[in-house]
Short mmCIF file of C-alpha atoms in Angstrom, two decimals:
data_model
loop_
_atom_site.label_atom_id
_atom_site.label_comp_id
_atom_site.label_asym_id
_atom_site.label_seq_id
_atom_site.Cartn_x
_atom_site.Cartn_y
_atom_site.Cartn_z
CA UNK A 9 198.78 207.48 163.17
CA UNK A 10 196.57 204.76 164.49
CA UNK A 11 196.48 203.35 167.93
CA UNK A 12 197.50 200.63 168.85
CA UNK A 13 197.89 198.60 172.34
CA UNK A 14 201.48 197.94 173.31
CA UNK A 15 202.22 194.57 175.04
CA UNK A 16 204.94 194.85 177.67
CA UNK A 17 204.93 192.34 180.50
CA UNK A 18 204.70 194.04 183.89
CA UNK A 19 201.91 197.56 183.06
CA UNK A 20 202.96 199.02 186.13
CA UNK A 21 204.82 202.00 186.54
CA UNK A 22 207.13 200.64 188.88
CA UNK A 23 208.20 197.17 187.88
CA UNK A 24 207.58 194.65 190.49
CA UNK A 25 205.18 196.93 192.39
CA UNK A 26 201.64 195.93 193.28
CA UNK A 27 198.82 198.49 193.91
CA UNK A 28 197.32 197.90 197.13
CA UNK A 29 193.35 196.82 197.42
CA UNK A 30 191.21 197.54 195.28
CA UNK A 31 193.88 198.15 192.61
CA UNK A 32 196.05 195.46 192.31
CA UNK A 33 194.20 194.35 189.37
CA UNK A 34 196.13 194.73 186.27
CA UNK A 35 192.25 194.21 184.33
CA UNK A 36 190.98 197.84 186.34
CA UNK A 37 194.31 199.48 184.57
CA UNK A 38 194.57 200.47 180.72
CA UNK A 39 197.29 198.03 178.73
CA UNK A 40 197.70 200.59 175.95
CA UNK A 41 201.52 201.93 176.65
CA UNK A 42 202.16 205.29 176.49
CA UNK A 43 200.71 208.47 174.88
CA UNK A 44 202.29 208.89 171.30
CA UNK A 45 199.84 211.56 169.82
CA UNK A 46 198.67 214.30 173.06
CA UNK A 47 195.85 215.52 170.26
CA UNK A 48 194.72 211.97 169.64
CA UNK A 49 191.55 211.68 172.18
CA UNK A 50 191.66 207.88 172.10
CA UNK A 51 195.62 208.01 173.11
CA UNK A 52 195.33 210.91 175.66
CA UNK A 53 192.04 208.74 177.04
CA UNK A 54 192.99 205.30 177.65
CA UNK A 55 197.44 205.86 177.31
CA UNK A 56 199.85 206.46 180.10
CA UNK A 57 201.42 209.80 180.38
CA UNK A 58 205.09 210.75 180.25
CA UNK A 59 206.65 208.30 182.34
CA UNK A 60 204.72 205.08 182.27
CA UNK A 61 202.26 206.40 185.07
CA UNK A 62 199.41 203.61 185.16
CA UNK A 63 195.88 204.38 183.72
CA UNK A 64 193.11 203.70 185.75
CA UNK A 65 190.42 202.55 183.41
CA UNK A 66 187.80 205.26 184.16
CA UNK A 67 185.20 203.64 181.81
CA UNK A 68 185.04 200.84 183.96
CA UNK A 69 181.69 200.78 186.39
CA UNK A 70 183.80 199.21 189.10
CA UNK A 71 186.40 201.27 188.87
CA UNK A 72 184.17 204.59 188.59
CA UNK A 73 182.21 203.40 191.73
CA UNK A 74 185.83 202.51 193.64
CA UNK A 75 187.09 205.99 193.12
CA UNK A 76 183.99 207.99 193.59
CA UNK A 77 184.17 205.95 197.55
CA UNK A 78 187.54 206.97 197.70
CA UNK A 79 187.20 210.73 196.97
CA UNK A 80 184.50 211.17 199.24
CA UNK A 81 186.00 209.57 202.13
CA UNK A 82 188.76 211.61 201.55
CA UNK A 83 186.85 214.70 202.40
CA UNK A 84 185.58 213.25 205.24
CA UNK A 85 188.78 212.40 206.43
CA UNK A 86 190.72 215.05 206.17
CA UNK A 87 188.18 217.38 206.27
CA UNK A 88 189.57 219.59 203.31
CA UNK A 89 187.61 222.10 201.70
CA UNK A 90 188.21 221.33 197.75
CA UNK A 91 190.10 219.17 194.97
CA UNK A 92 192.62 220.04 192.88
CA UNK A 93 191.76 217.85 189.71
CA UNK A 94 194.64 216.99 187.85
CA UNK A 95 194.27 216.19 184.00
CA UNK A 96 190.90 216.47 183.35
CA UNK A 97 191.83 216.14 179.37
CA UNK A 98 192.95 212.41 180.13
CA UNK A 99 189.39 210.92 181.44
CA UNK A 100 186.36 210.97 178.99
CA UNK A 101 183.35 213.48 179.88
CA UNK A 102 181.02 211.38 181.06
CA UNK A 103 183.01 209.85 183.99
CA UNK A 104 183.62 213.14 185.02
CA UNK A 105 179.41 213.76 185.09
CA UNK A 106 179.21 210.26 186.96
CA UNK A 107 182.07 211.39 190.13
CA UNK A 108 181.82 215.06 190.23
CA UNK A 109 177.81 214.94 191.76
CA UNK A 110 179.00 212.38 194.32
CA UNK A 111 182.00 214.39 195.57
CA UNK A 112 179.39 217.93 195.49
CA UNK A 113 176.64 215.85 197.13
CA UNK A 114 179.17 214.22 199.71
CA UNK A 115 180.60 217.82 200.71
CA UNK A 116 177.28 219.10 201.48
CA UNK A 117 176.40 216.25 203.55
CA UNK A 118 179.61 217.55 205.44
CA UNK A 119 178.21 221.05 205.76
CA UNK A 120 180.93 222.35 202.87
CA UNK A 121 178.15 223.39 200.19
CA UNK A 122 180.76 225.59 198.65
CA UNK A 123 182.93 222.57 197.72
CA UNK A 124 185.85 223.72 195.78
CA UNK A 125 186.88 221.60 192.40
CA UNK A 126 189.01 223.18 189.79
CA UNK A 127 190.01 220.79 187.21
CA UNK A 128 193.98 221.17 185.26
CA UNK A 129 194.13 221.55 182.17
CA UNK A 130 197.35 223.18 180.23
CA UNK A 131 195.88 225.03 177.59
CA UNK A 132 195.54 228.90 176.78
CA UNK A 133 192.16 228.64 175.10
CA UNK A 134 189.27 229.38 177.40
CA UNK A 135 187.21 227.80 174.91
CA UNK A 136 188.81 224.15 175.97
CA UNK A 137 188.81 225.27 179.18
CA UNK A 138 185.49 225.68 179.87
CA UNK A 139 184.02 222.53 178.09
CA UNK A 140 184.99 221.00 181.85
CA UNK A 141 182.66 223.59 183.64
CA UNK A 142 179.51 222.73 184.79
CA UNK A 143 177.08 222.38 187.37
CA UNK A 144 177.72 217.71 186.97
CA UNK A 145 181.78 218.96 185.84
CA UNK A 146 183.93 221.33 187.60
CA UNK A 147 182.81 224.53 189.17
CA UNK A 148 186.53 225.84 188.29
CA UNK A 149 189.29 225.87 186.72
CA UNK A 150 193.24 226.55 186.75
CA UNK A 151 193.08 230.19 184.90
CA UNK A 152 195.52 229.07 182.00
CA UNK A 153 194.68 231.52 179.46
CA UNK A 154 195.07 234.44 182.05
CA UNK A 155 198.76 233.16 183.38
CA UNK A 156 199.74 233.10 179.29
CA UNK A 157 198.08 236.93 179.06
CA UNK A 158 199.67 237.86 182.78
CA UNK A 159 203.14 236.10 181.29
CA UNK A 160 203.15 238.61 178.09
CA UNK A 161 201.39 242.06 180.44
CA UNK A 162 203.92 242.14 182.97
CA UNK A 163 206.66 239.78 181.85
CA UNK A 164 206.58 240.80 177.87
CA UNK A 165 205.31 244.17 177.91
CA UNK A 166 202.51 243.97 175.47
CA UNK A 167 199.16 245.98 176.20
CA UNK A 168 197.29 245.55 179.21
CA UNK A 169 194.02 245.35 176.97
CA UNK A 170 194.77 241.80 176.68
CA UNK A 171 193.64 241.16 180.75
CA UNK A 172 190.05 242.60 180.46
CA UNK A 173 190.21 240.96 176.73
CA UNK A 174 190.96 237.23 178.48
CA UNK A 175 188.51 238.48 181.66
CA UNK A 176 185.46 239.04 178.91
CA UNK A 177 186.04 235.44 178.33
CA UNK A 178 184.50 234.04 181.48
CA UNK A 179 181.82 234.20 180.03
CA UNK A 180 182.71 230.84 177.48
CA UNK A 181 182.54 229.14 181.00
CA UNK A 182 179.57 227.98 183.05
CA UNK A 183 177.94 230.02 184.93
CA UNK A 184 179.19 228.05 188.30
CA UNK A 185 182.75 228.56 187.54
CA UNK A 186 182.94 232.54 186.59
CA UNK A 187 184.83 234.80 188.63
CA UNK A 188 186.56 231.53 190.84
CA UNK A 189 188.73 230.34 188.12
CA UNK A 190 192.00 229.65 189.73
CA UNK A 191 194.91 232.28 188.77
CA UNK A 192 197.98 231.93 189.26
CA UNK A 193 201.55 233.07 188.39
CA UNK A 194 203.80 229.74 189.34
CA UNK A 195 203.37 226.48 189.19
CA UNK A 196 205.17 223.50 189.53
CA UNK A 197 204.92 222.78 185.06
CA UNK A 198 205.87 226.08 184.16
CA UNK A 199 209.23 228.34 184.36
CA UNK A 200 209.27 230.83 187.11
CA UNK A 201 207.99 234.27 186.67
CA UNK A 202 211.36 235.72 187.80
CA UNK A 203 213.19 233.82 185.32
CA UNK A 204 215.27 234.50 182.49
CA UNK A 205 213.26 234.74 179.45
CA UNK A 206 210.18 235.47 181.69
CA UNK A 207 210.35 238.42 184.27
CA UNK A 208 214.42 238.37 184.54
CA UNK A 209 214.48 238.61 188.34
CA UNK A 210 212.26 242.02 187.74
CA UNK A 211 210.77 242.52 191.20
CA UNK A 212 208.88 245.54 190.65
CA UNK A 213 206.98 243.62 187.72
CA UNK A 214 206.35 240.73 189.77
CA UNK A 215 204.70 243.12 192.26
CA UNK A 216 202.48 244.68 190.07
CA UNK A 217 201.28 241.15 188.91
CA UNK A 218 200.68 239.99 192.28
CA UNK A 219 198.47 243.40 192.81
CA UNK A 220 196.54 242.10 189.80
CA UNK A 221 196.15 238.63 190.69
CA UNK A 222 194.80 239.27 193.93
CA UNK A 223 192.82 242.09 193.23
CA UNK A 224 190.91 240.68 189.39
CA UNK A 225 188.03 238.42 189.63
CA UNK A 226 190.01 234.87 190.15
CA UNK A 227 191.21 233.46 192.72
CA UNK A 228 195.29 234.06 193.57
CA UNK A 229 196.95 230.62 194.03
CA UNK A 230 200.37 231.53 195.35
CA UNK A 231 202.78 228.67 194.56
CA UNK A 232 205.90 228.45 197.25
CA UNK A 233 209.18 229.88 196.52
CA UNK A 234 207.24 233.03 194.51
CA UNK A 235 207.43 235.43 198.03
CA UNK A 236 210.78 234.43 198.48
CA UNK A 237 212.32 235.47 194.46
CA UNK A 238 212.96 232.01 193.36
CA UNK A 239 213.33 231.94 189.56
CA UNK A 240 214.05 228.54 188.51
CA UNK A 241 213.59 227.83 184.97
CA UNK A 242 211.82 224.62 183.93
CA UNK A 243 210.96 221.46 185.41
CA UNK A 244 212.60 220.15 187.58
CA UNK A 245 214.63 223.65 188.10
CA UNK A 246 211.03 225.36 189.21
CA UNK A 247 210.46 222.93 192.24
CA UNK A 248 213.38 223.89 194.15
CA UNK A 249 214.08 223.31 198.14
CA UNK A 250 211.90 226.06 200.48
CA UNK A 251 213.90 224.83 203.38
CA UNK A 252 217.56 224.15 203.07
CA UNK A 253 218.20 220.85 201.43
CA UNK A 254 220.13 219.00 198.33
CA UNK A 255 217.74 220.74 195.51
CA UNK A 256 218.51 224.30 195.12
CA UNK A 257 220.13 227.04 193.55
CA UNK A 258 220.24 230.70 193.31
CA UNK A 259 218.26 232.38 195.73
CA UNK A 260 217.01 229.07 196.83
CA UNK A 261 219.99 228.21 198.24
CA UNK A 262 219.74 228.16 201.89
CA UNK A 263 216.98 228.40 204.34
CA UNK A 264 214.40 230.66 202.47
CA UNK A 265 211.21 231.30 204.93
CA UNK A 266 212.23 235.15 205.24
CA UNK A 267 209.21 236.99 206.99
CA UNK A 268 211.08 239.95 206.16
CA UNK A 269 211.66 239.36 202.23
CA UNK A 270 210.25 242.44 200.31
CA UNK A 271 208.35 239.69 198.21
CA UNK A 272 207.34 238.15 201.19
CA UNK A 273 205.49 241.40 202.61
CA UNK A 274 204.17 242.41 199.58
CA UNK A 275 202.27 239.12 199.48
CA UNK A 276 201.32 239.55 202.81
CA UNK A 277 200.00 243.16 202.05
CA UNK A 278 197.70 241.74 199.45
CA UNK A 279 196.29 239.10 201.67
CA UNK A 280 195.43 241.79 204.34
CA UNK A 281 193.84 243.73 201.47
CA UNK A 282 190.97 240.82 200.26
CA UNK A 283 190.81 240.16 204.15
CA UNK A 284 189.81 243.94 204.74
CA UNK A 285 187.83 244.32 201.50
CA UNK A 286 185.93 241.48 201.01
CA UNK A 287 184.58 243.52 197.55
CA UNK A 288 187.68 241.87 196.51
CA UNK A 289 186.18 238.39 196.64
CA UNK A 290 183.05 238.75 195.55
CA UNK A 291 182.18 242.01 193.95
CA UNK A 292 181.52 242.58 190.33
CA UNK A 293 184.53 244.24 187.96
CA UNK A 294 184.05 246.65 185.42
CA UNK A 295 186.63 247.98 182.94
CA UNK A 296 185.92 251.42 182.93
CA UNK A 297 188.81 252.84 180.58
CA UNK A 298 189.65 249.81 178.52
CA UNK A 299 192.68 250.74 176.47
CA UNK A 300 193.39 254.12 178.39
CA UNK A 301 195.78 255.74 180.16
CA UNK A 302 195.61 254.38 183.57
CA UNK A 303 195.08 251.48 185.30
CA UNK A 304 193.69 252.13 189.08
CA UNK A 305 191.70 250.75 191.84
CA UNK A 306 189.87 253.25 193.11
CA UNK A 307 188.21 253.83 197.11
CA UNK A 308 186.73 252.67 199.12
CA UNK A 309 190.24 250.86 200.03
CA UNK A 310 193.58 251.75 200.05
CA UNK A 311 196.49 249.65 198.21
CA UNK A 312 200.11 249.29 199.47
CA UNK A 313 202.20 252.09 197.78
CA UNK A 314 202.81 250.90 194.09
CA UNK A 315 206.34 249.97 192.62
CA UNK A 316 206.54 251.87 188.63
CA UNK A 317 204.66 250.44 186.44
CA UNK A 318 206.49 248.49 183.92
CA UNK A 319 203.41 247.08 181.25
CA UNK A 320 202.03 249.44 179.10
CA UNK A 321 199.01 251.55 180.21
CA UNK A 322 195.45 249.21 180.98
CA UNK A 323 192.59 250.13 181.53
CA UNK A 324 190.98 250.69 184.69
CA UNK A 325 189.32 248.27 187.22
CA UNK A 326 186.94 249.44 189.40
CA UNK A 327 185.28 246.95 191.88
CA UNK A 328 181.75 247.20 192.89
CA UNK A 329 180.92 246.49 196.29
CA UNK A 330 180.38 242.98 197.51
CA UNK A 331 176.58 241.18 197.00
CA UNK A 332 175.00 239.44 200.06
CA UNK A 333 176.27 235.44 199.41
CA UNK A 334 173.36 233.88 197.79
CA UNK A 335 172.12 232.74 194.27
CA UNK A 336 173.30 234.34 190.98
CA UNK A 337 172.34 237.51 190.50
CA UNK A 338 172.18 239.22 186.90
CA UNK A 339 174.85 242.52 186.81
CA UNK A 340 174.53 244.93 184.06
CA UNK A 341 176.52 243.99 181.09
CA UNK A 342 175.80 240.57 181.31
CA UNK A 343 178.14 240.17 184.30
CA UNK A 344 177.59 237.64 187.21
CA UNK A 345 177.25 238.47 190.71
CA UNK A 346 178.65 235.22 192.31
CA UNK A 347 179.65 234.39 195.22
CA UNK A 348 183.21 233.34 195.60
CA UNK A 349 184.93 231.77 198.15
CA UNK A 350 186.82 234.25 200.32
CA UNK A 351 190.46 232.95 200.56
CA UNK A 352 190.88 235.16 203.92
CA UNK A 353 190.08 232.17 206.70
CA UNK A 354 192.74 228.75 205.78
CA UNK A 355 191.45 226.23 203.74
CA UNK A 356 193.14 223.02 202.64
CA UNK A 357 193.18 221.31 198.70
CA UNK A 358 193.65 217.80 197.91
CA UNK A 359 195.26 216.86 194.99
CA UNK A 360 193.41 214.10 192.70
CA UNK A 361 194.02 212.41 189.85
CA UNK A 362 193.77 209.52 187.38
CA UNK A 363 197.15 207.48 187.40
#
């Protein structure tokens, strides 16, 4: 169906409330209502998302050049060392080629030339994923396509054929973003891995996932609650309490910060690991038995004793040992050597976004 502006009287979110300077301007704001169609590009563009959450009209020069000062000062302020970009879908292209050069440039200027942006995007298709690559775009993304193909390995039990299948892929994305894509097991959108219809509170499976997220070529994003066995379905059920509060259930319940959770040290076990081999962050991987009967990482390094394996048989990683950090290098098979940021020292995201 066609789209078509909705008039309603007060376009903010909250009604009554008044962005503060240099948004409290109902003309720098889209007037279109919300999002009926999510595969319309002119709705999913200029329309308000689930929830009446204002649109910044991105196509707007004055509003481009307000938020491109904004996200730079912010990395001068709090000195953080990349963006989380949320929605990338919901702004057209070429505002994203006018504010992601500023915020590189900007970072450099601050001595951080390995500026970390990795745009959101909920979609399984690396295809759609990597249109918002690029050396004026992102330089990553959130790993969709390999938490649906982790989801169905080690949650579903289907062949572990289907990781190196979704790793060839990298190389639909730009050069700039292959081997840093963002992986991840939990989020905040999506039901926990330990949940029912998911892993089922399946420990040992969860395990061996967090072996292979830390120890593929992406970069683990750990999302709270995971080290501790929360397994809250759905939103809002998958944000539960850490700490003890009012929003909680199951093994949420409660003060949850256990140092001594087996989830916990297994995490913890896997951080040591890319800390000691830093091969791990930016060495080359080669499937060396795809589809065969094992599925091993092999010396120089030594992993934490291994729970059963509870996917089907993959085939076998072996890691290469870790370039000097410079320019792209060709690999053999058409692989890239690049560098990746090591996730061993602490380093802080901010969260951006468009509404």
């Amino acid at each position: 169906t066609a789209y078509h502006p909705v008039a309603y009287p007060d376009p903010y979110w909250h009604h009554g409330y008044t962005h503060g300077v240099p948004f409290n301007d109902l003309n720098r704001f889209h007037h279109h209502g919300a999002i009926r169609d999510y595969n319309d590009p002119e709705q999913y563009v200029q329309g308000e998302l689930t929830g009446g959450l204002d649109d910044f009209r991105t196509e707007d020069p004055g509003v481009r050049a307000d938020l491109a000062r904004i996200f730079c000062a912010l990395i001068a302020a709090t000195d953080c060392d990349g963006f989380r970009v949320d929605a990338v879908k919901h702004v057209e292209p070429d505002f994203l080629s006018f504010l992601m050069p500023r915020i590189y440039r900007q970072a450099a200027e601050l001595g951080k030339t390995n500026f970390l942006c990795f745009g959101e995007l909920v979609d399984g298709q690396d295809r759609l994923l990597a249109r918002f690559t690029g050396a004026d775009k992102m330089n990553s993304m959130l790993y969709f396509s390999m938490f649906y193909t982790m989801r169905d390995v080690f949650g579903h039990g289907r062949h572990t054929a289907l990781l190196s299948d979704c790793l060839d892929q990298q190389v639909q994305y730009d050069p700039t973003a292959r081997g840093r894509l963002v992986g991840f097991l939990d989020n905040h959108d999506q039901p926990r891995s330990l949940s029912g219809g998911e892993m089922n509170n399946r420990w040992n499976a969860l395990r061996v996932a967090l072996t292979f997220l830390y120890t593929s070529p992406q970069i683990p994003c750990l999302y709270y609650g995971t080290e501790q066995g929360f397994d809250g379905g759905a939103s809002p059920w998958n944000r539960e309490d850490m700490f003890d509060g009012e929003f909680e259930a199951g093994p949420s319940v409660g003060d949850n910060f256990d140092t001594e959770h087996i989830l916990f040290q297994w995490v913890r076990k896997l951080n040591d690991l890319r800390t000691a081999c830093p091969a791990l962050a930016t060495g080359e991987a080669t499937d060396s038995m795809r589809g065969g009967a094992k599925y091993w990482f092999p010396p120089p390094w030594k992993l934490p004793p291994p729970p059963p394996v509870l996917a089907p048989p993959p085939p076998m990683l072996a890691r290469a040992a870790a370039p000097t950090p410079a320019a792209a290098t060709p690999a053999a098979a058409g692989r890239m050597l690049l560098p990746r940021p090591c996730c061993a020292p602490p380093v802080s995201i901010c969260c951006i976004c468009w509404f």
